[in-house]
CSV table of C-alpha atoms and ligand atoms in Angstrom, one decimal:
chain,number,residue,atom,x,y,z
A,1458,UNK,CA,-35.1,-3.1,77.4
A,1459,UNK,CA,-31.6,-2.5,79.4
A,1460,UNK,CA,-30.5,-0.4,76.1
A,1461,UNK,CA,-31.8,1.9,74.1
A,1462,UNK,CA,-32.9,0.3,70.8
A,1463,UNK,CA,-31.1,3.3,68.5
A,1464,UNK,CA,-28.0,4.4,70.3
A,1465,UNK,CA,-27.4,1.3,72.9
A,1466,UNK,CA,-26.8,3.7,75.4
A,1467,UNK,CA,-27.7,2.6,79.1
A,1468,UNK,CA,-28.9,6.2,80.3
A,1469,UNK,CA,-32.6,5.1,80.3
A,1470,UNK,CA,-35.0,7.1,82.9
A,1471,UNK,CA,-38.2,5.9,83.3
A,1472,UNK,CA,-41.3,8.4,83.5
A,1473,UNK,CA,-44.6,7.3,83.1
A,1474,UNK,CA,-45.3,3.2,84.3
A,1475,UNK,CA,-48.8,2.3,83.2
A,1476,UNK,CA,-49.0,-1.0,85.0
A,1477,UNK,CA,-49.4,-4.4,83.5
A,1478,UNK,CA,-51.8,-4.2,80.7
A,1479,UNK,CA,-53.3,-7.0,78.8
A,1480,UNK,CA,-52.5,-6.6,74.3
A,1481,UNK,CA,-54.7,-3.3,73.6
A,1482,UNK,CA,-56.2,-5.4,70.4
A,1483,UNK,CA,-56.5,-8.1,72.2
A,1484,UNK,CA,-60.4,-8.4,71.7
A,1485,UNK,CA,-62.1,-11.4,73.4
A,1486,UNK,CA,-64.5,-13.6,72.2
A,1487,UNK,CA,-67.6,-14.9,74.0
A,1488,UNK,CA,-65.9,-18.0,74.7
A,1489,UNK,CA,-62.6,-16.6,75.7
A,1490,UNK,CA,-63.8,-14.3,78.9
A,1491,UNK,CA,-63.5,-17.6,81.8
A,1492,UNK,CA,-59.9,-17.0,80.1
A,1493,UNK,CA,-57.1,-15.5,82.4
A,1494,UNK,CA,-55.2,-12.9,79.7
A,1495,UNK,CA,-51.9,-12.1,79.7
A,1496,UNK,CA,-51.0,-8.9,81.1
A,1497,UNK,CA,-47.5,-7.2,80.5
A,1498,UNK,CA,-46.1,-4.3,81.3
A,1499,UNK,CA,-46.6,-1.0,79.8
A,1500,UNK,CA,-43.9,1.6,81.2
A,1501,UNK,CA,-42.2,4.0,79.1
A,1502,UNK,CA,-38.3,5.7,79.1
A,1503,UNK,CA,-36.1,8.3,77.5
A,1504,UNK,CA,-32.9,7.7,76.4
A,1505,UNK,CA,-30.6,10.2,78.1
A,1506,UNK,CA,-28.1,10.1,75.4
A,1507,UNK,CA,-30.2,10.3,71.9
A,1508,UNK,CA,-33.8,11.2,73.4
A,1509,UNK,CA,-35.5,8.2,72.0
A,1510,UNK,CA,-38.5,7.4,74.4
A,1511,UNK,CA,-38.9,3.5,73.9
A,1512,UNK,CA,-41.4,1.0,76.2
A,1513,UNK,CA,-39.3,-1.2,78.8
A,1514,UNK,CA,-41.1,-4.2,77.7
A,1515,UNK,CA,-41.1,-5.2,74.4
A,1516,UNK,CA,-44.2,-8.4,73.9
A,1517,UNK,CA,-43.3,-11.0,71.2
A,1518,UNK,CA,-44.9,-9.4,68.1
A,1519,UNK,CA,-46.1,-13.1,66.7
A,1520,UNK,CA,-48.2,-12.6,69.7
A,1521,UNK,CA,-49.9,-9.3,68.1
A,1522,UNK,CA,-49.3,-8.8,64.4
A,1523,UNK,CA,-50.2,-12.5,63.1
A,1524,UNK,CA,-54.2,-11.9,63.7
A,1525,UNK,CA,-54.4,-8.8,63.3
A,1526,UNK,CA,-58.5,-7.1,64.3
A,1527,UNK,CA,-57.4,-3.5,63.1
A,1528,UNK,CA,-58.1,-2.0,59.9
A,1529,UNK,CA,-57.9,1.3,59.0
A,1530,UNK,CA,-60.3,1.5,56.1
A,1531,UNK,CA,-63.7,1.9,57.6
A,1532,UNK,CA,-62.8,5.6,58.3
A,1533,UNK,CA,-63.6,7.7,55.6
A,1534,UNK,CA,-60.9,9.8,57.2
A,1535,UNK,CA,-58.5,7.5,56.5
A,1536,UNK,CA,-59.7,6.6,52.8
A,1537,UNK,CA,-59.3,10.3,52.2
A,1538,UNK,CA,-55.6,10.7,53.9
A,1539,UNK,CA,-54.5,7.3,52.1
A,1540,UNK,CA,-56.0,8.3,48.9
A,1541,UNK,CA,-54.7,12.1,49.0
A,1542,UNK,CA,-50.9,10.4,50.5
A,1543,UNK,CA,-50.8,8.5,47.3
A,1544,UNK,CA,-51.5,11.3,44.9
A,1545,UNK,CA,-48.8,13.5,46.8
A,1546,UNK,CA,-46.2,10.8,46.5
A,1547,UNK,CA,-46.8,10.2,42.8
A,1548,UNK,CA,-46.7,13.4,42.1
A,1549,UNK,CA,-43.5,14.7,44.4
A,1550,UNK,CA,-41.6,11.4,43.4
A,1551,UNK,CA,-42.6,11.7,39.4
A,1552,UNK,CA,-43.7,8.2,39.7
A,1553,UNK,CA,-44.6,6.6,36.4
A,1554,UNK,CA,-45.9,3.0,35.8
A,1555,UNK,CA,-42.6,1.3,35.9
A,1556,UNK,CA,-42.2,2.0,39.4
A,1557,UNK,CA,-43.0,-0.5,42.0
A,1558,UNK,CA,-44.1,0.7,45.1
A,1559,UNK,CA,-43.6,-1.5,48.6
A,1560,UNK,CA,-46.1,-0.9,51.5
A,1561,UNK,CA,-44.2,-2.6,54.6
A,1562,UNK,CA,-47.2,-3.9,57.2
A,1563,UNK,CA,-49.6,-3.3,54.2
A,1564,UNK,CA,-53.0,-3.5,56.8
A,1565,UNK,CA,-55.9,-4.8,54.1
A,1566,UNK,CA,-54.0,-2.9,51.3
A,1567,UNK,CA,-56.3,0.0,51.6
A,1568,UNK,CA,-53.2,2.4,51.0
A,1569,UNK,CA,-51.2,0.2,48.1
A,1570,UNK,CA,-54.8,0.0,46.0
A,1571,UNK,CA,-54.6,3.7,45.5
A,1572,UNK,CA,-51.2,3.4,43.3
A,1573,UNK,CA,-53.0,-0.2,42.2
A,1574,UNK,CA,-55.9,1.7,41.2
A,1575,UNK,CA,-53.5,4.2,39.5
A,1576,UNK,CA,-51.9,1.8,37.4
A,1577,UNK,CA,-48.6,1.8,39.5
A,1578,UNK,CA,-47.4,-1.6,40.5
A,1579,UNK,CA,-47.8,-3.0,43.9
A,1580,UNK,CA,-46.5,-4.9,46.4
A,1581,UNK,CA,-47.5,-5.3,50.3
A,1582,UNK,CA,-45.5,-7.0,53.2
A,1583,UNK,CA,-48.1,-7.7,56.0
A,1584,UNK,CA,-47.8,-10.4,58.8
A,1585,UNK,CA,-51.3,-10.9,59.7
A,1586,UNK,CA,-52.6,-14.3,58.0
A,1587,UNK,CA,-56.2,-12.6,58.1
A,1588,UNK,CA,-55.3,-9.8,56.1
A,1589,UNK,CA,-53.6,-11.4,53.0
A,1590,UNK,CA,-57.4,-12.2,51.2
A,1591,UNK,CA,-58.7,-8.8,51.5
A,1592,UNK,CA,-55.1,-7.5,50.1
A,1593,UNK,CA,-55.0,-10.5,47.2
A,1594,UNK,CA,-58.9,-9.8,46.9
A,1595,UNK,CA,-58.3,-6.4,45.4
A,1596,UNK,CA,-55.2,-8.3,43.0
A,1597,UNK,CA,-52.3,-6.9,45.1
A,1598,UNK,CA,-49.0,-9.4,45.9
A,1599,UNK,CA,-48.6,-10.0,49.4
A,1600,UNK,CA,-45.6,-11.3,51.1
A,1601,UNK,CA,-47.3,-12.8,54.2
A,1602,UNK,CA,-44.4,-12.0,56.4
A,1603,UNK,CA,-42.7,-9.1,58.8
A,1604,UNK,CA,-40.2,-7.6,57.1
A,1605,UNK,CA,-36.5,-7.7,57.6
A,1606,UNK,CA,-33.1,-7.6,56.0
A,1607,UNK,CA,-33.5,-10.6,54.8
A,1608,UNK,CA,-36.7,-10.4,53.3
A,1609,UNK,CA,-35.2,-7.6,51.6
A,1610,UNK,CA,-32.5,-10.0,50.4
A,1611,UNK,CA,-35.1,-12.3,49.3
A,1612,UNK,CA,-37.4,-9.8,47.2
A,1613,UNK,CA,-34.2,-8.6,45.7
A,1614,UNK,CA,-33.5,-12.1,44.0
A,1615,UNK,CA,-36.7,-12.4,43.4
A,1616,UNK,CA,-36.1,-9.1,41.3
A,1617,UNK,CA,-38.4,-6.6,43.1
A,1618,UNK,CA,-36.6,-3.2,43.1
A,1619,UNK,CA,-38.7,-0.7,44.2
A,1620,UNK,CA,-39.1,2.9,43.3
A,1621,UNK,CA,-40.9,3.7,46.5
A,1622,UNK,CA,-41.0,2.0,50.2
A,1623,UNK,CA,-44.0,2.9,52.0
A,1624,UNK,CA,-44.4,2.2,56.4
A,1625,UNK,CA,-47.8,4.0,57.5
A,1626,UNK,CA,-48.3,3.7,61.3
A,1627,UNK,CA,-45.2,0.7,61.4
A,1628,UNK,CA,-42.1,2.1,62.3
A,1629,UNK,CA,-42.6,2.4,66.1
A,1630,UNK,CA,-44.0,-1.5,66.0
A,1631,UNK,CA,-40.2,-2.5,65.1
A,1632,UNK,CA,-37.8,-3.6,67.5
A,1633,UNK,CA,-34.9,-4.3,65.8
A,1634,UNK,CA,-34.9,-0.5,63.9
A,1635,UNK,CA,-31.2,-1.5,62.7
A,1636,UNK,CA,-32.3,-4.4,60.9
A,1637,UNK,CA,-34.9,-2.9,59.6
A,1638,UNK,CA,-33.4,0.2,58.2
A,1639,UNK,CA,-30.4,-2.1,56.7
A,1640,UNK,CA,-33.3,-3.9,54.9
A,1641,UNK,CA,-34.7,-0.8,53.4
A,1642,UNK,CA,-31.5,0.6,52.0
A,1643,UNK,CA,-31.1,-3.1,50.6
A,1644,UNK,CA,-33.9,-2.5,48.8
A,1645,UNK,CA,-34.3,0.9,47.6
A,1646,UNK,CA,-33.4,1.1,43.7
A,1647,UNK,CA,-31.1,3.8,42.8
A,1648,UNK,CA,-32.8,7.3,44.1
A,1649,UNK,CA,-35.9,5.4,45.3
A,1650,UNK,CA,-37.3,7.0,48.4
A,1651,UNK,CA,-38.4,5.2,51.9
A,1652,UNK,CA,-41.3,7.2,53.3
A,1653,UNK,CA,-42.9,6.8,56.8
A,1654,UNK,CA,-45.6,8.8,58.9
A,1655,UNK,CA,-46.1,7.8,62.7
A,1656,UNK,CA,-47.4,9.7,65.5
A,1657,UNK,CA,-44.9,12.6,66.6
A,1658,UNK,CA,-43.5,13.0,70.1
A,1659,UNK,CA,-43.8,16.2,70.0
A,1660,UNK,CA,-48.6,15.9,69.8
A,1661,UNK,CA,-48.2,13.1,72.4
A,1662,UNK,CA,-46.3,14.9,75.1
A,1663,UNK,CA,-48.3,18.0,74.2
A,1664,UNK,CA,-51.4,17.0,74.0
A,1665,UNK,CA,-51.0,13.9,76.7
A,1666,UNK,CA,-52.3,11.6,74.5
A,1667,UNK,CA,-51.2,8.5,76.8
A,1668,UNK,CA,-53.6,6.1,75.8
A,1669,UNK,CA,-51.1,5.7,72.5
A,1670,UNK,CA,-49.0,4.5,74.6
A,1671,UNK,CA,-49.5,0.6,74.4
A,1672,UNK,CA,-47.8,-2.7,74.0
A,1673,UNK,CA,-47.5,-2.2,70.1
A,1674,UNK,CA,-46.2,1.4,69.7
A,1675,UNK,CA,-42.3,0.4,70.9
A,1676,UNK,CA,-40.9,3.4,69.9
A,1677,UNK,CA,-42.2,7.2,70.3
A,1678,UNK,CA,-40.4,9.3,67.5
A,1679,UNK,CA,-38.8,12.6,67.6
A,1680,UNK,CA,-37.1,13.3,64.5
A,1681,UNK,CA,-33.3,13.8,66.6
A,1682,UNK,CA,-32.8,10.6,67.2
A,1683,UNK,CA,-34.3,9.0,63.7
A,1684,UNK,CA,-31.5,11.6,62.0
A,1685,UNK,CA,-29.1,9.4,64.0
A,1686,UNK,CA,-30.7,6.3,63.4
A,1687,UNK,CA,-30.6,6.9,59.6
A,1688,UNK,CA,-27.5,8.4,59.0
A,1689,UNK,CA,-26.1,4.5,60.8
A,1690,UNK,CA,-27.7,3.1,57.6
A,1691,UNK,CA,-26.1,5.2,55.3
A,1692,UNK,CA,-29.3,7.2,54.6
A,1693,UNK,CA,-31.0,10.8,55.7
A,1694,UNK,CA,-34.1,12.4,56.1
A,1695,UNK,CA,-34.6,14.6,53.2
A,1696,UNK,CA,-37.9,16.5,53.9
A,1697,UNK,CA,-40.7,16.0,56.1
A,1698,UNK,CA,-44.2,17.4,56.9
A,1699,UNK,CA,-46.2,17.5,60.4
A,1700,UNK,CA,-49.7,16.3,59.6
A,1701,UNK,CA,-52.9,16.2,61.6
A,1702,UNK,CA,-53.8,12.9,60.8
A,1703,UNK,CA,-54.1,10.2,64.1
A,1704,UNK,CA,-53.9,13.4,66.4
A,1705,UNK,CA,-50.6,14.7,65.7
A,1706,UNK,CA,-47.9,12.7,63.2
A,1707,UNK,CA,-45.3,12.9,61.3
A,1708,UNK,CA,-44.5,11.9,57.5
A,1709,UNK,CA,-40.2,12.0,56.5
A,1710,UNK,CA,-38.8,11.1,53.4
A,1711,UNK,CA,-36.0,9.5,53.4
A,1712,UNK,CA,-32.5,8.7,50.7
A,1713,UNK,CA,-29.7,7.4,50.2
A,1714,UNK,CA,-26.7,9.8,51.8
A,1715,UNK,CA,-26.7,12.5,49.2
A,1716,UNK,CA,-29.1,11.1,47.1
A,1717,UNK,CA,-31.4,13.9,47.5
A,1718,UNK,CA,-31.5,17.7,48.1
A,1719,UNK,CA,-32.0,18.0,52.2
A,1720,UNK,CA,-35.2,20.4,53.0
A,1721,UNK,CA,-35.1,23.3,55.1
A,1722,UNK,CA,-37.7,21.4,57.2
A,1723,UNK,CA,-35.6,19.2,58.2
A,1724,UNK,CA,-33.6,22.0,60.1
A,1725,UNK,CA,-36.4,24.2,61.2
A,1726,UNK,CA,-37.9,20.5,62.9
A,1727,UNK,CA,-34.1,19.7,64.1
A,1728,UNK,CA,-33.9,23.1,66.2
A,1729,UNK,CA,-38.0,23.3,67.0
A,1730,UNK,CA,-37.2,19.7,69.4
A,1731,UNK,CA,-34.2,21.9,70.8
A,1732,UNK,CA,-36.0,24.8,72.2
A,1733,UNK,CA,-38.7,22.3,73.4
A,1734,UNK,CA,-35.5,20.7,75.0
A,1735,UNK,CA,-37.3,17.2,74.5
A,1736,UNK,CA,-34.3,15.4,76.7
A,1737,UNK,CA,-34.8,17.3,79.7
A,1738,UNK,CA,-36.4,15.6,82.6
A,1739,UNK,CA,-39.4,17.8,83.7
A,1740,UNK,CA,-40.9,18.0,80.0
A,1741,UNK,CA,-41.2,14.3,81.1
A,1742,UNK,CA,-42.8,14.4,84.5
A,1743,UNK,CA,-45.5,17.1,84.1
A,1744,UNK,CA,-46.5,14.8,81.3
A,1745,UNK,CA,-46.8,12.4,83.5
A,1746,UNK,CA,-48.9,14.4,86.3
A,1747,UNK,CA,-50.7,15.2,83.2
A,1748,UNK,CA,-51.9,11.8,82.3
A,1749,UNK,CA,-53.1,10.6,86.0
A,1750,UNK,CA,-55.0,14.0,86.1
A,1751,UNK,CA,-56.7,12.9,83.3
A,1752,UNK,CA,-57.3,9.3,83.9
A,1753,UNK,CA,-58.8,10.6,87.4
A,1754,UNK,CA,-60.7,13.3,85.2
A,1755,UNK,CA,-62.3,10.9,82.9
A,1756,UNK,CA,-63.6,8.4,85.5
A,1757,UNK,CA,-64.5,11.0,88.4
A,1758,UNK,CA,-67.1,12.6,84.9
A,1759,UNK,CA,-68.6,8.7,84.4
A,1760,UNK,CA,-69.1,8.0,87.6
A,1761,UNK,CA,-71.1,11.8,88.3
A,1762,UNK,CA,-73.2,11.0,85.5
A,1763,UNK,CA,-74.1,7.0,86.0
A,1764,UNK,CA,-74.7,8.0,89.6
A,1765,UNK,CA,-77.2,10.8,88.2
A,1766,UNK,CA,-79.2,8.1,86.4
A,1767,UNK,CA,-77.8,8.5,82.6
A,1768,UNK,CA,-76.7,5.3,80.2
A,1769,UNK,CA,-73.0,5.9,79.1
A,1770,UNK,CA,-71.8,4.0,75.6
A,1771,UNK,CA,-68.0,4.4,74.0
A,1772,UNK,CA,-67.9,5.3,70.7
A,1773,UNK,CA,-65.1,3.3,68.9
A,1774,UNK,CA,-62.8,0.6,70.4
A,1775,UNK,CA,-59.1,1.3,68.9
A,1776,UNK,CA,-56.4,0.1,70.6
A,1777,UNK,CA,-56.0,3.4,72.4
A,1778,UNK,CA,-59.6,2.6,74.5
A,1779,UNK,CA,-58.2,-0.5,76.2
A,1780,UNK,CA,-55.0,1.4,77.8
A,1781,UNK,CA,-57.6,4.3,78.7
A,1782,UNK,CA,-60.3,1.8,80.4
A,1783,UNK,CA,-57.3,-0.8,82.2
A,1784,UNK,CA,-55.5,2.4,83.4
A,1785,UNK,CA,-58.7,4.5,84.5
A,1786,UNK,CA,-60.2,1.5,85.7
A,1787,UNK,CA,-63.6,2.1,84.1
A,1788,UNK,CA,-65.5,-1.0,83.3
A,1789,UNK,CA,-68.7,-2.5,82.3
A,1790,UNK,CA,-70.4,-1.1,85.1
A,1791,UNK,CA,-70.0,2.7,83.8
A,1792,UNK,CA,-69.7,1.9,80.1
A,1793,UNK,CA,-72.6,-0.1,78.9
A,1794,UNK,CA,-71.3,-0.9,75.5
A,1795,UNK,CA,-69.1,0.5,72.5
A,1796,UNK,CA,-70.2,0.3,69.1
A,1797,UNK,CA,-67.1,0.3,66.4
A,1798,UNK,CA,-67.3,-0.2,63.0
A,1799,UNK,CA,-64.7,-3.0,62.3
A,1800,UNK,CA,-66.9,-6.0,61.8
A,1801,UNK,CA,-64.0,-8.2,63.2
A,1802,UNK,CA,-64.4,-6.4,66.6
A,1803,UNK,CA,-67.7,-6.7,66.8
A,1804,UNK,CA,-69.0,-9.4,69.4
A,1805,UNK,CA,-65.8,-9.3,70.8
A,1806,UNK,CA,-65.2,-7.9,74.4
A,1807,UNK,CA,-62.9,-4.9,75.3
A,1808,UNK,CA,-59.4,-6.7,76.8
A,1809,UNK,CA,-59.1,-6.4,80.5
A,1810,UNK,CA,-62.4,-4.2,80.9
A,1811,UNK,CA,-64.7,-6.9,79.2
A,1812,UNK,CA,-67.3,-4.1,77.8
A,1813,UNK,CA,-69.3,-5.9,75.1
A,1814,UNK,CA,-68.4,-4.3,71.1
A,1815,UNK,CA,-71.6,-4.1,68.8
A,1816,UNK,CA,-71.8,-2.4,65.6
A,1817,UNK,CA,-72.6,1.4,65.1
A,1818,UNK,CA,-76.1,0.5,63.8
A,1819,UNK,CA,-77.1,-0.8,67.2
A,1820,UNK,CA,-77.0,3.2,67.9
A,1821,UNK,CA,-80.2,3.9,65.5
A,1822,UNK,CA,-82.3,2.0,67.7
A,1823,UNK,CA,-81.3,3.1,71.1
A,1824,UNK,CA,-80.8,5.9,72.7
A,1825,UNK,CA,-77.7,6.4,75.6
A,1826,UNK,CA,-77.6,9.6,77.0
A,1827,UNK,CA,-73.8,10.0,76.1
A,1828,UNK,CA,-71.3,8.8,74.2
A,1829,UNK,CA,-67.6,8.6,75.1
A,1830,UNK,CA,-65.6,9.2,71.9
A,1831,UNK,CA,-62.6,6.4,72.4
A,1832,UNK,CA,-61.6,7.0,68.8
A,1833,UNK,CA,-60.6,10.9,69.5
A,1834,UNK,CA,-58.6,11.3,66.4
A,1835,UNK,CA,-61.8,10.8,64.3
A,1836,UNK,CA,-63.8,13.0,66.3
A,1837,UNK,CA,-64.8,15.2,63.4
A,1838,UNK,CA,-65.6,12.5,61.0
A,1839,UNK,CA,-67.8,10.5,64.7
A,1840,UNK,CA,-69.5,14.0,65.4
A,1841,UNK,CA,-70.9,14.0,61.6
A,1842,UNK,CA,-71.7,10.4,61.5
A,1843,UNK,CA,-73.8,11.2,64.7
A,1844,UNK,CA,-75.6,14.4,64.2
A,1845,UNK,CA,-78.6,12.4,65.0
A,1846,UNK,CA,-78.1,11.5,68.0
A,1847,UNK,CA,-77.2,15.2,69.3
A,1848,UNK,CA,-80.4,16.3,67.6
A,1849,UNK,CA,-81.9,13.9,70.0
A,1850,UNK,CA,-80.4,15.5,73.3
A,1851,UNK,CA,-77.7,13.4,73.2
A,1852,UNK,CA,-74.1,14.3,74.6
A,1853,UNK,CA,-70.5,13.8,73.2
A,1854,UNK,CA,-67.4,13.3,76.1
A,1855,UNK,CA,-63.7,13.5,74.3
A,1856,UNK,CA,-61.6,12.1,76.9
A,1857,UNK,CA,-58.2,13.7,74.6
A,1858,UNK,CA,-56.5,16.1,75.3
A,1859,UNK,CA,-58.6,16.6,78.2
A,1860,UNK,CA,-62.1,15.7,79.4
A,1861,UNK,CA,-64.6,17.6,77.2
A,1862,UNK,CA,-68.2,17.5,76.8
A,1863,UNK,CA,-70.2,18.6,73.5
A,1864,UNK,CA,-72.3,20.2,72.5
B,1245,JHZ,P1,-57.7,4.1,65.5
B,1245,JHZ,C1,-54.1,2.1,65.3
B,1245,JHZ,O1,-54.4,2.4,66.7
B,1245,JHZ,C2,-53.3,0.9,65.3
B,1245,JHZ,P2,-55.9,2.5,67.2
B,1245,JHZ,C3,-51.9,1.0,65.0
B,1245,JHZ,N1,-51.1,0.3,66.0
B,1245,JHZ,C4,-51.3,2.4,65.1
B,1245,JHZ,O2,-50.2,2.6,65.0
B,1245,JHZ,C5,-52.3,3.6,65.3
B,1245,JHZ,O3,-53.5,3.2,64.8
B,1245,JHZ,C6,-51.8,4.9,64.7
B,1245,JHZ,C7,-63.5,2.8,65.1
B,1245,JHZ,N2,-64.3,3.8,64.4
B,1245,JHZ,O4,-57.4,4.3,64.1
B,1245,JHZ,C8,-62.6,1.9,64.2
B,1245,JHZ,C9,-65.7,3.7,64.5
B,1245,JHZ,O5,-66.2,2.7,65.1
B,1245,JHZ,O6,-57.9,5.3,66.3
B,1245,JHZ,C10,-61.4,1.6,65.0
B,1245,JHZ,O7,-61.7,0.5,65.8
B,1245,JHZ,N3,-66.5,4.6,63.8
B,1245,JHZ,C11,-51.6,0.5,63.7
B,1245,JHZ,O8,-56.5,1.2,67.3
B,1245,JHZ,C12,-61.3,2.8,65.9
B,1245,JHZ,O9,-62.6,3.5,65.9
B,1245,JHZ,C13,-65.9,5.6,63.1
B,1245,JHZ,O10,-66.7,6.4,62.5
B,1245,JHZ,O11,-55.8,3.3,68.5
B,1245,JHZ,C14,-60.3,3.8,65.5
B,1245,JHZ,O12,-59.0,3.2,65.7
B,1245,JHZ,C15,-64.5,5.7,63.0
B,1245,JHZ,C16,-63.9,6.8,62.3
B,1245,JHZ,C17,-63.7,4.8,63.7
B,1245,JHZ,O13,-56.5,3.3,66.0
């Protein structure tokens, strides 16, 4: 990326360079470790002129998002923030039965059933080729495909019109945002209402949550620069709402220009980035010292305790793990294992670090001394799940926002 992908501006200043990295979900199979992997680089810049902060190296996204090994729905987090969004939006938006709702990169259609479920009707725009039975299995449309302007074109004569456009966790995997956004106000009928939540700027720089920073995740949002990006398209943020979910995001509604009554919160948001003066340069760097701390932090605590004779397992193997392990250089030799709960990721290997991925059941018949919670943002829901095995003596490490142990 020479430009910036909102305002085209050249003022880019690189801060944090991760080095090359193979695809964070890119989860081996036995027969796939004598494989070389492809590694690419994983550095990240601000935009001196609109403060987007993008990745210099944007990966093909045929080469992530058509098999697709994350799924959001064994969480009983997530079921309960999907199930809770849906309720909100019907409510807020006076939804009735007429109105369709769209869910762009629609996952296993976990989210969409909710309104399904409710009697609203659905529609889900997903890539991945391995998602569309579980999304048709629950009796959901799916539009195997990424979406586009285009595709909007297309869905409009085949007369979809909906009420509600959904994006959970997909606008910062977009490249072409101006596309994009001329697709959703294609499609948006009358005062319909695009809504998307992704992880703010604003938790990731505060809470140096690096490890979301990974060949997927393109774009790292404020909201200054989306204003901008919106109001190209004709269309504004209308509200918004900072919510806890995934450590620290960020859900906007979004209108046509004038369509809707513009919230105080998006004001109050507008001039919070501005004292935090999110364009100037140091913000950046001590970020940065931050994150090698850390890393250093992380591996210095493994390799103290493997040295003292005690069996270290990861707890969870999202994407985030495999920029954490390739970065911090911690392998199969300190972590024995990780158990996840995504059948698809089981029996797979960890990308780049090669740690073997079993299911969490393998954990009520041994006993690690510790285990390293990868999936941070589900700490609560892990640390319930595994009262157990802290009854037992066992130990918890948090590697986010910095290293912790517990209890
Ligand atoms: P999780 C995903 O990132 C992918 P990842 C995506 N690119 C995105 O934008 C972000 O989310 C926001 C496991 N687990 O959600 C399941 C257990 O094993 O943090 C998952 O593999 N047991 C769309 O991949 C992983 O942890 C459990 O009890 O970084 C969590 O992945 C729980 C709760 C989870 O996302």
């Amino acid at each position: 990326m020479k430009t910036c992908r909102i305002c085209n501006s050249r003022k880019l200043r690189t801060f944090l360079s991760l080095g090359d990295m193979p695809l964070p979900n890119g989860f081996l199979l036995e027969d796939e470790l004598k494989k070389t992997e492809a590694k690419y680089d994983l550095s990240v810049s601000i935009c001196k002129s609109c403060s987007l902060v993008q990745l210099n190296t944007v990966v093909p996204p045929e080469l992530m998002f058509t098999n697709y090994l994350y799924i959001p729905s064994t969480s009983s987090t997530m079921l309960s923030h999907f199930e809770k969004m849906a309720d909100d939006l019907i409510e807020k938006l006076r939804l009735t039965h007429d109105d369709l709702v769209l869910d762009i990169g629609c996952n296993d259609g976990t989210f969409l059933n909710f309104f399904h479920k409710r009697s609203l009707p659905a529609l889900g725009v997903d890539p991945a080729k391995n998602l569309i039975p579980p999304v048709q299995k629950k009796n959901i449309n799916i539009i195997s495909d990424f979406f586009s302007k285009v595709l909007a074109e297309t869905l409009i004569l085949q007369g979809y019109k909906p009420k509600l456009i959904t994006a959970t966790n997909v606008l910062a995997h977009i490249d072409d945002l101006h596309d994009f956004c001329s697709g959703v106000h294609t499609l948006l009928r009358g005062s319909g209402v695009f809504v998307a939540e992704f992880p703010y700027l604003v938790d990731l720089l505060e809470k140096t949550q690096f490890d979301t920073i990974y060949h997927e995740h393109l774009s790292y949002f404020s909201l200054t620069p989306l204003v901008r990006l919106f109001e190209m398209h004709d269309m504004e943020i209308f509200d918004l709402s900072r919510i806890p979910i995934h450590g620290g995001s960020i859900r906007i509604f979004v209108g046509k220009t004038g369509d809707h009554v513009v919230m105080p919160s998006v004001g109050a948001c507008l001039r919070e980035e501005e004292n935090l003066e999110l364009n100037v340069d140091h913000i950046y760097d001590e970020f940065t010292a931050r994150v090698k701390f850390n890393a250093h932090s992380l591996t210095q605590c493994l390799k103290d305790l493997k040295r003292l004779g005690n069996r270290i397992v990861g707890y969870g193997a999202p994407a985030k793990s495999s920029v954490l392990l390739n970065y911090s250089g911690i392998s199969n030799e300190l972590i024995e294992y990780i158990v996840d709960s995504i059948p698809c990721k089981q029996g797979r290997y960890t990308p780049g670090t090669r740690i073997p991925i079993h299911s969490e059941e393998k954990l009520n018949f041994d006993n690690p001394d510790y285990l390293v919670i990868f999936a941070w943002n589900f700490k609560d829901e892990i640390l319930k799940k595994q009262a157990s095995f802290c009854k037992r003596g066992g130990r918890f490490i948090v590697p986010s926002p910095s290293v912790m142990m517990l209890p």
